[in-house]
CSV table of C-alpha atoms and ligand atoms in Angstrom, one decimal:
chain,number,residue,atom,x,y,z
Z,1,UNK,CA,0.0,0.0,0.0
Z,2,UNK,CA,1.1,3.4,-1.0
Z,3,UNK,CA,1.2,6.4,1.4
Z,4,UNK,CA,-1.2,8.8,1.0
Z,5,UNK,CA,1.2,11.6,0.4
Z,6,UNK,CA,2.5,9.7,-2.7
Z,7,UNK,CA,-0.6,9.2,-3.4
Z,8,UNK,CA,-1.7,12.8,-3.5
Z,9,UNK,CA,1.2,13.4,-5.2
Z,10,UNK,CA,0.6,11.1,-7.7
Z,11,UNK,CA,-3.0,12.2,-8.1
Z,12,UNK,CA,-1.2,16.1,-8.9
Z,13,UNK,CA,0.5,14.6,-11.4
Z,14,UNK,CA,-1.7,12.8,-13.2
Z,15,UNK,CA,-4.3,15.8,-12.9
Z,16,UNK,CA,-1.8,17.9,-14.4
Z,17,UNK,CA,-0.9,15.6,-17.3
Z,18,UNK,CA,-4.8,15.8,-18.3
Z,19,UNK,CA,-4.6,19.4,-18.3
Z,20,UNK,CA,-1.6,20.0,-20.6
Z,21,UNK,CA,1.6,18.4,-21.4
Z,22,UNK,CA,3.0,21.3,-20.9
Z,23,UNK,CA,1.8,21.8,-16.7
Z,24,UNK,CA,3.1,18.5,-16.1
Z,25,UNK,CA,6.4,19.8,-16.9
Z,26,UNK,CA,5.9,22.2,-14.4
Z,27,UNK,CA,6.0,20.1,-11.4
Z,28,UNK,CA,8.2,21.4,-9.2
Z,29,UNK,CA,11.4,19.0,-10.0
Z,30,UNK,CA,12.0,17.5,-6.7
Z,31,UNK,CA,8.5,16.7,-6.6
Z,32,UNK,CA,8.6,14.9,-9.3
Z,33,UNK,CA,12.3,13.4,-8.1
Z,34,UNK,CA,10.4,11.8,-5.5
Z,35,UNK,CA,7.8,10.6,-7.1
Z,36,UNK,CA,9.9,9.1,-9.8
Z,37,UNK,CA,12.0,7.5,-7.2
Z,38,UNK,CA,10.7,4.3,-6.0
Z,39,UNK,CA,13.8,4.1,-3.1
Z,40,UNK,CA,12.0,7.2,-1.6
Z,41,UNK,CA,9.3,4.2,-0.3
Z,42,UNK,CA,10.2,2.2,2.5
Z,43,UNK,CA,11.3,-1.3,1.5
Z,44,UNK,CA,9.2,-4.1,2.9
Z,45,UNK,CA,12.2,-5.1,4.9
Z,46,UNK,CA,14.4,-2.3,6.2
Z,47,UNK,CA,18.2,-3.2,5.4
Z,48,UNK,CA,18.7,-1.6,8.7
Z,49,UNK,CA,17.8,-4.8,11.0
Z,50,UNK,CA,20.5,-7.0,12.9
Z,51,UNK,CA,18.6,-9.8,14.1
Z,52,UNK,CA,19.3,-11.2,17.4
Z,53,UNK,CA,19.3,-9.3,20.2
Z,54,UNK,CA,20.2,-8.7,23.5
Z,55,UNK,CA,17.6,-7.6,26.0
Z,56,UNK,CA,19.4,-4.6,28.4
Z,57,UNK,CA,17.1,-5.3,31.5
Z,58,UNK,CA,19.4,-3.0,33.5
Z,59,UNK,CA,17.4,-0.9,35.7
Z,60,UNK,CA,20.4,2.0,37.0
Z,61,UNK,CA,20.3,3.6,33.6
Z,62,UNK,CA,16.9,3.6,32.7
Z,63,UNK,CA,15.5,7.0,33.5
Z,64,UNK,CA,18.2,8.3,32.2
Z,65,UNK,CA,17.8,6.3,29.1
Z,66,UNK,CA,15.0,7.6,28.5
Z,67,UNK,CA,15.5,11.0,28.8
Z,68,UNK,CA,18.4,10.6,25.8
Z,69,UNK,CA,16.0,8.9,23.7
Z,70,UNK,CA,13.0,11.4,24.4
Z,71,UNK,CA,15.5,14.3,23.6
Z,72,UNK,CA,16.9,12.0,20.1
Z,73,UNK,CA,13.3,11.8,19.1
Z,74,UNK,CA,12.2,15.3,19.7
Z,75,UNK,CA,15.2,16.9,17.8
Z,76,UNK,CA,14.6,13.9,14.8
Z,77,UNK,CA,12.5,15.3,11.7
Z,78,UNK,CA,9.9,12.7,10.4
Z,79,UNK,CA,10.2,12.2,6.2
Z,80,UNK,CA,7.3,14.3,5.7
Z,81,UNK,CA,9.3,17.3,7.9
Z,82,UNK,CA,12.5,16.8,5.6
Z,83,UNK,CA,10.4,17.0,2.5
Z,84,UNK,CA,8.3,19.9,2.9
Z,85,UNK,CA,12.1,21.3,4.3
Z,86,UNK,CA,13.3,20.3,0.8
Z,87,UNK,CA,11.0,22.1,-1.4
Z,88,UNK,CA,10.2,25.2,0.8
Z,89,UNK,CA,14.3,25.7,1.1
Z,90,UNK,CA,14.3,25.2,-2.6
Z,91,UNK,CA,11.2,27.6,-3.6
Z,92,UNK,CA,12.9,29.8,-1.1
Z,93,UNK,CA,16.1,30.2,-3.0
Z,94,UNK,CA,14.5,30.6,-6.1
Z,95,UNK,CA,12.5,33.6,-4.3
Z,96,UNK,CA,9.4,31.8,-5.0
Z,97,UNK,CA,6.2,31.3,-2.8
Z,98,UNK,CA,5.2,27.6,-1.9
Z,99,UNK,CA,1.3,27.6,-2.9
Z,100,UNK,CA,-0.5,24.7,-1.3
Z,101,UNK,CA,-4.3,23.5,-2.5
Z,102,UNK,CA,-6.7,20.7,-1.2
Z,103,UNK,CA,-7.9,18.9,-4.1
Z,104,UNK,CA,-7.0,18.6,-7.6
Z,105,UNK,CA,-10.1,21.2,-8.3
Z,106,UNK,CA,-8.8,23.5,-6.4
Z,107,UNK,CA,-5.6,23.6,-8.4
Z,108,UNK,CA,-7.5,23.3,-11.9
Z,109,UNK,CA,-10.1,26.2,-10.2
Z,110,UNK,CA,-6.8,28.8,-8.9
Z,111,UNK,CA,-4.8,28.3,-12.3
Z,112,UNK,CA,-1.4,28.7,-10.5
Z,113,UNK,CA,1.5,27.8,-11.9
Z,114,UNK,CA,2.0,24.4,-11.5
Z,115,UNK,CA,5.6,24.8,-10.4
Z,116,UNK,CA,4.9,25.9,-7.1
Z,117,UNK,CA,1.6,23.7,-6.3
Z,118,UNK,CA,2.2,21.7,-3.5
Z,119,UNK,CA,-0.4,19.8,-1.4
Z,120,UNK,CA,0.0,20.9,2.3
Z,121,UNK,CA,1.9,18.6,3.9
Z,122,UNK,CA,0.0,19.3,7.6
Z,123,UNK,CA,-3.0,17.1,5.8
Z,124,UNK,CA,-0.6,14.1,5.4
Z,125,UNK,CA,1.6,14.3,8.0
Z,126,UNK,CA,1.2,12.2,11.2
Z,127,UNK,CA,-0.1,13.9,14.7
Z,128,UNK,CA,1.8,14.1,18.1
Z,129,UNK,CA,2.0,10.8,19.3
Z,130,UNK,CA,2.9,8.8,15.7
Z,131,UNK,CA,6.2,7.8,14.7
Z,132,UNK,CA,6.9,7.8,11.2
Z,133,UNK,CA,10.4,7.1,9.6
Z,134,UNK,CA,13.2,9.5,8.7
Z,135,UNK,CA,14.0,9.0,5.3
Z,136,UNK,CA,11.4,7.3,3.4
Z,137,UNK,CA,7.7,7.2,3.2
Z,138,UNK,CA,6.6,4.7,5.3
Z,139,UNK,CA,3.4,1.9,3.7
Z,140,UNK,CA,3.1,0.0,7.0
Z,141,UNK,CA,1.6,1.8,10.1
Z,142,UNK,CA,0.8,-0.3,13.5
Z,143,UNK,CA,-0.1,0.7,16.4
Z,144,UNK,CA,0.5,-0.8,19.6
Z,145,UNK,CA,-1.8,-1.5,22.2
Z,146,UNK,CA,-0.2,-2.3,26.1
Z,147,UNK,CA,-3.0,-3.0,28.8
Z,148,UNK,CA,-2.1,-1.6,31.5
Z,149,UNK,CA,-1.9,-1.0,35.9
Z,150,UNK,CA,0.7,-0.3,37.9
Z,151,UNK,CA,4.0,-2.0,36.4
Z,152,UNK,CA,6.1,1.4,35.3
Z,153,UNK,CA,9.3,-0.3,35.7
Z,154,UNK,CA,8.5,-2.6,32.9
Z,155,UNK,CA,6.7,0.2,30.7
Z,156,UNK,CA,10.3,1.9,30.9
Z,157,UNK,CA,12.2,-1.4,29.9
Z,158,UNK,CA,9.5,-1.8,27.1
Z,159,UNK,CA,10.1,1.7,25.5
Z,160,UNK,CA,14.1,1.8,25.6
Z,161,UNK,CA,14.0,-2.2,24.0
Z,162,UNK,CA,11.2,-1.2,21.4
Z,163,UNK,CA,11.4,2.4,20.2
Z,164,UNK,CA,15.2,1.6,18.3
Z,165,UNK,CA,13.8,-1.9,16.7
Z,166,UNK,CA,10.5,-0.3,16.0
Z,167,UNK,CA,12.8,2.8,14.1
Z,168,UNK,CA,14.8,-0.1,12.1
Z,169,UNK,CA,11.9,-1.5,10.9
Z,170,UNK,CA,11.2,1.9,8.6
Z,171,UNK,CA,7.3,1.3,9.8
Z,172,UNK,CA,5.1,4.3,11.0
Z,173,UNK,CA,3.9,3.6,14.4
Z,174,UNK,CA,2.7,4.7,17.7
Z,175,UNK,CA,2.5,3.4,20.9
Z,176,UNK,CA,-1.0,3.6,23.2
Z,177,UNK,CA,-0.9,2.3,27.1
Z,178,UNK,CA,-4.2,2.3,28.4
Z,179,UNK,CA,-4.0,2.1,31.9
Z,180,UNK,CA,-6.9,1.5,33.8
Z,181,UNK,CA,-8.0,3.5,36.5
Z,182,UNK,CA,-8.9,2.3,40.5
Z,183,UNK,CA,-8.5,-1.1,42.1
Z,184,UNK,CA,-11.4,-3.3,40.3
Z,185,UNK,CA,-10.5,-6.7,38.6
Z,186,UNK,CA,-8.3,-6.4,36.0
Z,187,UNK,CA,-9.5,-6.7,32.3
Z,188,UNK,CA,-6.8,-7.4,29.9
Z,189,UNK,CA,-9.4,-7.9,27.3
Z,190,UNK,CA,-11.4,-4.7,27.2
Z,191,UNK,CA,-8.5,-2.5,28.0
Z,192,UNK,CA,-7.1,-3.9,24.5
Z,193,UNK,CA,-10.7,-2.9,23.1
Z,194,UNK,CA,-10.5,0.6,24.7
Z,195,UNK,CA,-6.9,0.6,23.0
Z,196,UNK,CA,-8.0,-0.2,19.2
Z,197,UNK,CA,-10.8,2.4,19.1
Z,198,UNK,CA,-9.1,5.1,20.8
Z,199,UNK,CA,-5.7,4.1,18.3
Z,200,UNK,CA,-7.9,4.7,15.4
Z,201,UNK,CA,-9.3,7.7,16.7
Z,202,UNK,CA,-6.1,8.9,17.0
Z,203,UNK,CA,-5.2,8.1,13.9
Z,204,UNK,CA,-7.6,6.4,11.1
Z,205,UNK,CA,-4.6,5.5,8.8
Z,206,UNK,CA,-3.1,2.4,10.8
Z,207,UNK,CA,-3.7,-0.8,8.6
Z,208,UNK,CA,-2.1,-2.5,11.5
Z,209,UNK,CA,-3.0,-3.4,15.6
Z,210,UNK,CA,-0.8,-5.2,17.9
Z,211,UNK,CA,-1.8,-6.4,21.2
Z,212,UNK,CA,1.1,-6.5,23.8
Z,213,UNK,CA,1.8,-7.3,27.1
Z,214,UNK,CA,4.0,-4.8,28.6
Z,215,UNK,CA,6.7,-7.6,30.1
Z,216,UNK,CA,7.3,-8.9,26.8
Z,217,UNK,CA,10.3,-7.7,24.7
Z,218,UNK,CA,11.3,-8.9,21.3
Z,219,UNK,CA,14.9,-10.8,21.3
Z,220,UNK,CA,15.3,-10.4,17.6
Z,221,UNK,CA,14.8,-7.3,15.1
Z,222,UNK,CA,13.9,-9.8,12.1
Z,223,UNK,CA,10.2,-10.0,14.3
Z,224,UNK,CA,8.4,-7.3,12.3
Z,225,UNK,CA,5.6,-5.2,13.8
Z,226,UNK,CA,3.0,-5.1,10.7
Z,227,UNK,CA,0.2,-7.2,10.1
Z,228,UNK,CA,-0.8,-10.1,7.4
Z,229,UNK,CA,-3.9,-11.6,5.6
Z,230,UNK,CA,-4.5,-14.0,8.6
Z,231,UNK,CA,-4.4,-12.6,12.5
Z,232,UNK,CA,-0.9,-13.6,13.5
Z,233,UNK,CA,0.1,-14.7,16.3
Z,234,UNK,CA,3.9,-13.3,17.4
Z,235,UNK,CA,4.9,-14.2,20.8
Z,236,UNK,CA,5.4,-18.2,19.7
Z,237,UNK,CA,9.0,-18.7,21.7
Z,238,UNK,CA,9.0,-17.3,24.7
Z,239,UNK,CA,11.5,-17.7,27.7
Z,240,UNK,CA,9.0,-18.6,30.6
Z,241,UNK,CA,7.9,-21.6,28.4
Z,242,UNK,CA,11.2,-22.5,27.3
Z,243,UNK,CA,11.3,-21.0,24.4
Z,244,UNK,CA,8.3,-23.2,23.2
Z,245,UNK,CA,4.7,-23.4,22.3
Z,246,UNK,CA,2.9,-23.7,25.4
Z,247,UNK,CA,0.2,-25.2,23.3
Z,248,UNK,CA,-1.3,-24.9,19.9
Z,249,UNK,CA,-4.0,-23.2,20.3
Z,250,UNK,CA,-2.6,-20.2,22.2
Z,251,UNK,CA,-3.1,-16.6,21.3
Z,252,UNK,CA,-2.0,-14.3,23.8
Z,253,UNK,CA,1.1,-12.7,24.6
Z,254,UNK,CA,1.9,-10.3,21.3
Z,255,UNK,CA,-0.7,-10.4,18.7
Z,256,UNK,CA,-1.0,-8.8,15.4
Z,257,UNK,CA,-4.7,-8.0,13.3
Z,258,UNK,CA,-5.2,-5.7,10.9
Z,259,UNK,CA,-8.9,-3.2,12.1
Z,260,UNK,CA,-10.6,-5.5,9.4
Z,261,UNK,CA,-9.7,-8.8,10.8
Z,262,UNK,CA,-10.6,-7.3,14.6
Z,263,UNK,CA,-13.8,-5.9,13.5
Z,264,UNK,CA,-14.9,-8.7,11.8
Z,265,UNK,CA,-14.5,-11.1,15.3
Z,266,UNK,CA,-16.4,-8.0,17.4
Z,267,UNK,CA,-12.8,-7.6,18.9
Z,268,UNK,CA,-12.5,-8.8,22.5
Z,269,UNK,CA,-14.7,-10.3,24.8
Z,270,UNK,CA,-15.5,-7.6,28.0
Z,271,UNK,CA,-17.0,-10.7,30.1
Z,272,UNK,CA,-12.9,-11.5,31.2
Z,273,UNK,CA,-12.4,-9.9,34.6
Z,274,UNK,CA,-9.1,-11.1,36.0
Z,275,UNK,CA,-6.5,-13.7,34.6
Z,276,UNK,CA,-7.1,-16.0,31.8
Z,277,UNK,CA,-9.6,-16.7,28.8
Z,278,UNK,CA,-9.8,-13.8,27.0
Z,279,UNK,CA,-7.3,-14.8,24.2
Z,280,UNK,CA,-8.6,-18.6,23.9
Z,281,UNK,CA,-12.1,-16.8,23.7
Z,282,UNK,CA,-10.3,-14.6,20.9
Z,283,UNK,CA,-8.8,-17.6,19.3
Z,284,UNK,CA,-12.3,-19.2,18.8
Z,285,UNK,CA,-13.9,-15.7,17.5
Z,286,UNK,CA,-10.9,-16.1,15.0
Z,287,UNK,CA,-11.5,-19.9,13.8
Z,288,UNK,CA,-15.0,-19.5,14.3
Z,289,UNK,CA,-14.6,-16.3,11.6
Z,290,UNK,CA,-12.6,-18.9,9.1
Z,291,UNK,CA,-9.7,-17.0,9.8
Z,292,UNK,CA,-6.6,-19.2,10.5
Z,293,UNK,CA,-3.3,-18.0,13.0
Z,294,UNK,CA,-0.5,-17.3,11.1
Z,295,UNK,CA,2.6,-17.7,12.7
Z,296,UNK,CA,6.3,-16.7,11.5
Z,297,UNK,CA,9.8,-19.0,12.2
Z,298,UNK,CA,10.1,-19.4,16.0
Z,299,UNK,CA,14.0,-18.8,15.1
Z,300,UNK,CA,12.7,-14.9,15.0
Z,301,UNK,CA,9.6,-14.6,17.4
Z,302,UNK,CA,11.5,-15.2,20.2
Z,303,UNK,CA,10.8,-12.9,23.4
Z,304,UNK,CA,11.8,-12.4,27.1
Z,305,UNK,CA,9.4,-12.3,29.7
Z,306,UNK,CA,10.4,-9.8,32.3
Z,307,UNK,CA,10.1,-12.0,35.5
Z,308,UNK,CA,7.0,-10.8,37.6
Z,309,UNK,CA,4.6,-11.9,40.5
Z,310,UNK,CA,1.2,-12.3,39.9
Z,311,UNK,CA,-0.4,-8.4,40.2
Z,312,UNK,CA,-3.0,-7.9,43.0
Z,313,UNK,CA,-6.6,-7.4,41.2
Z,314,UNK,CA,-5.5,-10.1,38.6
Z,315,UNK,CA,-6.4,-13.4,40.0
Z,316,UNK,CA,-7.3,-16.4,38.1
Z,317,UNK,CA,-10.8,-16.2,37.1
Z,318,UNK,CA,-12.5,-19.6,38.0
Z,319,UNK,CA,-15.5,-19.1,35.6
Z,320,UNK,CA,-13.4,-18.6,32.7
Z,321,UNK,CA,-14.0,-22.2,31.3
Z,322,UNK,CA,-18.1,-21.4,31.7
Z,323,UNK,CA,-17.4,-18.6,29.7
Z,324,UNK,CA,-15.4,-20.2,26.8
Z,325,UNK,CA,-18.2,-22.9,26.4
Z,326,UNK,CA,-20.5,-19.8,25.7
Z,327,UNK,CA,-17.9,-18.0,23.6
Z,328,UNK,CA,-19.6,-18.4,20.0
Z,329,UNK,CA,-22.9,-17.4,21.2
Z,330,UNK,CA,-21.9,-14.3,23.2
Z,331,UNK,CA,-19.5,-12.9,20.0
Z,332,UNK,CA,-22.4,-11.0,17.9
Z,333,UNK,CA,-22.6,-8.7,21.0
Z,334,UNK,CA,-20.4,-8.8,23.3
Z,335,UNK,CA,-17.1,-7.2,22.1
Z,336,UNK,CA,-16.3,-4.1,20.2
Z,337,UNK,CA,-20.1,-3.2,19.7
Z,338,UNK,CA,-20.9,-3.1,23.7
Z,339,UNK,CA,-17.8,-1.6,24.4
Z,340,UNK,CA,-18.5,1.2,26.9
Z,341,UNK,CA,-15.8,3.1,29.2
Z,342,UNK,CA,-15.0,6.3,30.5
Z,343,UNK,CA,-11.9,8.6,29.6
Z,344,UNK,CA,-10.1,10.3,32.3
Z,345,UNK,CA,-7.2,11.2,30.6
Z,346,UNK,CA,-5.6,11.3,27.2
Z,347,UNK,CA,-1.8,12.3,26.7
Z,348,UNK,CA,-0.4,12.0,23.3
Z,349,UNK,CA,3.7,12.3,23.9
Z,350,UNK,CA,7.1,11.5,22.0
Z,351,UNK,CA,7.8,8.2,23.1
Z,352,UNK,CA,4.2,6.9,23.9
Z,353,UNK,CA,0.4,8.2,24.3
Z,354,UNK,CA,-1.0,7.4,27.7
Z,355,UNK,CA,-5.0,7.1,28.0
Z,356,UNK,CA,-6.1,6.5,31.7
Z,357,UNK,CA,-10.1,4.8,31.5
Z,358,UNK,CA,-12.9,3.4,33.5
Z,359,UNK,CA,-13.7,0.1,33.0
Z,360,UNK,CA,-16.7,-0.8,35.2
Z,361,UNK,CA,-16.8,-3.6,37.3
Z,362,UNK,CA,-18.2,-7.2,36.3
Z,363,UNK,CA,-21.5,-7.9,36.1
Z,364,UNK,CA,-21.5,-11.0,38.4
Z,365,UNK,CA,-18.9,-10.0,41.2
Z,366,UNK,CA,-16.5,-13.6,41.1
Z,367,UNK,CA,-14.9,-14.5,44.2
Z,368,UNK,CA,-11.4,-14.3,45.0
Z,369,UNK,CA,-9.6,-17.7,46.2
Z,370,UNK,CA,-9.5,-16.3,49.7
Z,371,UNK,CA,-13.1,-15.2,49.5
Z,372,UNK,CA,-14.0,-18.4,48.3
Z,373,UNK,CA,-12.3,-20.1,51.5
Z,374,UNK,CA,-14.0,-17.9,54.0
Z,375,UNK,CA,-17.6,-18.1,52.2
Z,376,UNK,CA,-16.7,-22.1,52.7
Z,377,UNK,CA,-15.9,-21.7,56.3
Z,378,UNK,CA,-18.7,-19.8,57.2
Z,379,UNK,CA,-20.9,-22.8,55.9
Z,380,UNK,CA,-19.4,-25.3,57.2
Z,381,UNK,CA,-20.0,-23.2,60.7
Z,382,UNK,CA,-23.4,-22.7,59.9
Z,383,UNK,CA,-24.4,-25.9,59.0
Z,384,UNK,CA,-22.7,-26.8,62.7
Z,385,UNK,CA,-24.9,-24.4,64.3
Z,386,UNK,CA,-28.2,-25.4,62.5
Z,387,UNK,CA,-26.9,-28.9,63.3
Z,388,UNK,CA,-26.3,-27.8,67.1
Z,389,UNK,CA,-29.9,-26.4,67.4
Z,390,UNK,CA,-32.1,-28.8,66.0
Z,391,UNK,CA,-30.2,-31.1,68.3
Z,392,UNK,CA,-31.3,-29.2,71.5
Z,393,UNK,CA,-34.8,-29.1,70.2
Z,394,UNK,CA,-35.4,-32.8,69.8
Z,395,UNK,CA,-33.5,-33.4,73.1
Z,396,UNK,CA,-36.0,-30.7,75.3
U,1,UDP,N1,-1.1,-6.1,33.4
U,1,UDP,C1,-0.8,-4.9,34.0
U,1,UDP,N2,-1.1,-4.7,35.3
U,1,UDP,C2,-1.7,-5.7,36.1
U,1,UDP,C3,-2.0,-6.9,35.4
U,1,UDP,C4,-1.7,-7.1,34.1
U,1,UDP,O1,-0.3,-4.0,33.4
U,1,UDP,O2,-2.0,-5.5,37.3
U,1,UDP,C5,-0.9,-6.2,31.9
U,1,UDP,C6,0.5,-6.2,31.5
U,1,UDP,O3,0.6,-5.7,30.2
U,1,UDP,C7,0.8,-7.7,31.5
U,1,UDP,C8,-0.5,-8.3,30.9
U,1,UDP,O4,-1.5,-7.4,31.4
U,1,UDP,O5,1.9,-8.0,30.7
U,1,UDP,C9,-0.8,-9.7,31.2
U,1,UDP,O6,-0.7,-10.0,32.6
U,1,UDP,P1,0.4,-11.0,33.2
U,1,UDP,O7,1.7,-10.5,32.8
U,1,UDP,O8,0.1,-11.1,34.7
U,1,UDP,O9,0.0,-12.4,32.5
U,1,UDP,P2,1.0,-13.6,32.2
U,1,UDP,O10,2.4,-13.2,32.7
U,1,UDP,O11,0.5,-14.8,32.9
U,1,UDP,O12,1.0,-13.8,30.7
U,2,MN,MN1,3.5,-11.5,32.2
């Protein structure tokens, strides 16, 4: 897929060649340099990669890390900065003006002189938040989805690994933590829902989503972050399992689905409060769709998984299996179309865009293992006491 700029671009061009020979001719020349030149396009694989590598899980350094990269990305200029630098530097030494229009109607409409006609570059370029590569024009843009509470140390190890793989790949991206706000269960599931809609309303031009966990880091640049005709599946080899599939079936972790593929499945289930489910429910949404999971060589999905303890608010959730039964028959509603939350915040910065949300609580309140223990003792008391009483009844 072509960018959009080259696209409009293109459009210009081809406009002009119906008006006259001659206008085309008039394009400004660098323009048309760039439009000529198909190395100005990312390639599908950057030549920039270097495969395996090693995870820096060194926490001394890492604010200050940070602040380097922050400072290297705010002083970088994006491929759509460097050419509207080009040709305003170059109408500016030929004392010209830089005329920008809209549409090609516009241009016909104004009769300028073609030379100068330039689409404005603010309609094409990416907003805070996005980004894009710095010297060619990207055709792959993903954005990544973390859900999100309480684990900053690993959100800071995540950004210093990913931001200089994610630059190597030459793909436009941006990065969206949705954190969710207060102490309810945990839902990995709708947070990732929350993420795709607000990622698009950001942005309407990504053609890719990836779901990831915040603890997982790539261990080789050859991994790339863009999306295929089938939902893939990225996080195949992973440390805590020994660098093997846990099972065939799985589909959590790090997964990658264009907004067609998740739109089609009603994205997510919201019915997962707590740990485990919600990507077996998403694997059957995907089957059940006649999609298949594509997976690439497990020589290059390979990832670490930053060691953790379980996260309080995260506890297994025991109905999880009753829910999975039911997973087909919940998927026309439940999902993407009954997706309701509450923003509290929305920060769109250089090295990621942070939006804070209320999730809501489940529907049926699900017991905590400890709960479950003291609802069980109190029964068992009870029934002692009832047992107690009747006894001194038939005995008076
Ligand atoms: N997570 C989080 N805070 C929590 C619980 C989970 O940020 O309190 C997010 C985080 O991105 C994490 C993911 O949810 O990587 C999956 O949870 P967890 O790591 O506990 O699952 P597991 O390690 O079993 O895959
Ligand atoms: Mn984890």
């Amino acid at each position: 897929m072509v960018s959009d700029e080259i696209q409009l671009q293109n459009l210009l061009l081809s406009s002009s060649q119906s008006v006259t020979d001659h206008a085309r001719q008039k394009i400004h020349p660098i323009t048309q340099q760039i439009l000529e030149s198909g190395s100005h396009i990312c390639p599908l694989i950057s030549g920039t990669l270097v495969g395996p590598l090693k995870v820096n899980e060194d926490l001394t350094t890492l604010d200050e890390d940070l602040k380097i990269l922050e400072s290297e990305f705010k002083a970088r200029t994006s491929v759509h900065s460097n050419l509207a630098h080009r040709v305003k530097k170059s109408l500016e030494e030929k004392d010209e003006k830089l005329i920008t229009v809209n549409t090609i109607e516009e241009l016909q409409k104004a009769q300028v002189n073609y030379t100068n006609a330039y689409f404005p570059l603010s309609n094409v370029e990416p907003p805070v938040g996005v980004v894009t590569p710095g010297n060619c024009y990207p055709h792959r843009r993903t954005a990544i989805v973390i859900p999100y509470r309480n684990r900053s140390e690993h959100l800071k190890v995540f950004l210093r690994h990913l931001h200089p793989i994610l630059l190597r790949q030459d793909i436009e991206y941006g990065i969206y933590v949705i954190n969710q706000v207060g102490n309810g269960k945990f839902n990995r599931a709708k947070l990732l829902n929350v993420g795709f809609s607000e990622a698009l309303q950001h942005y309407n031009k990504y053609d890719c989503v990836i779901f990831h966990d915040v603890d997982l880091l790539p261990e080789d640049d050859r991994n790339i972050y863009t999306c295929s005709s089938q939902p893939k599946h990225m996080s195949i080899a992973v440390n805590i399992f020994d660098y093997k599939l846990p099972y065939n079936d799985i589909f959590g972790g790090v997964t990658a689905l264009t907004p067609a593929q998740f739109q089609l499945v009603n994205g997510y289930s919201n019915e997962y409060w707590g740990w485990g489910g919600e990507d077996d429910d998403m694997y059957k949404r995907i089957r059940y769709n006649c999609m298949s999971i594509l997976r690439i060589s497990e020589e290059h999905a390979r990832y670490l998984m930053v060691r953790h303890h379980k996260d309080k608010g995260n506890e297994i959730m025991p109905e999880r299996f009753t829910l999975l039964k039911a997973s087909l028959n919940r998927q026309p509603y439940d999902g993407l179309k009954s997706l309701n939350y509450t923003v509290h915040n929305r920060m769109f910065g250089v090295l990621y865009n942070n939006i804070s949300v209320s999730i809501g609580e489940p529907l049926v309140k699900t017991m905590t293992q400890e709960e479950q223990a003291v609802h069980f003792g109190i029964g068992i008391v009870g029934i002692f006491i009832i047992y107690i009483l009747l006894f001194k009844r038939t005995c008076s």
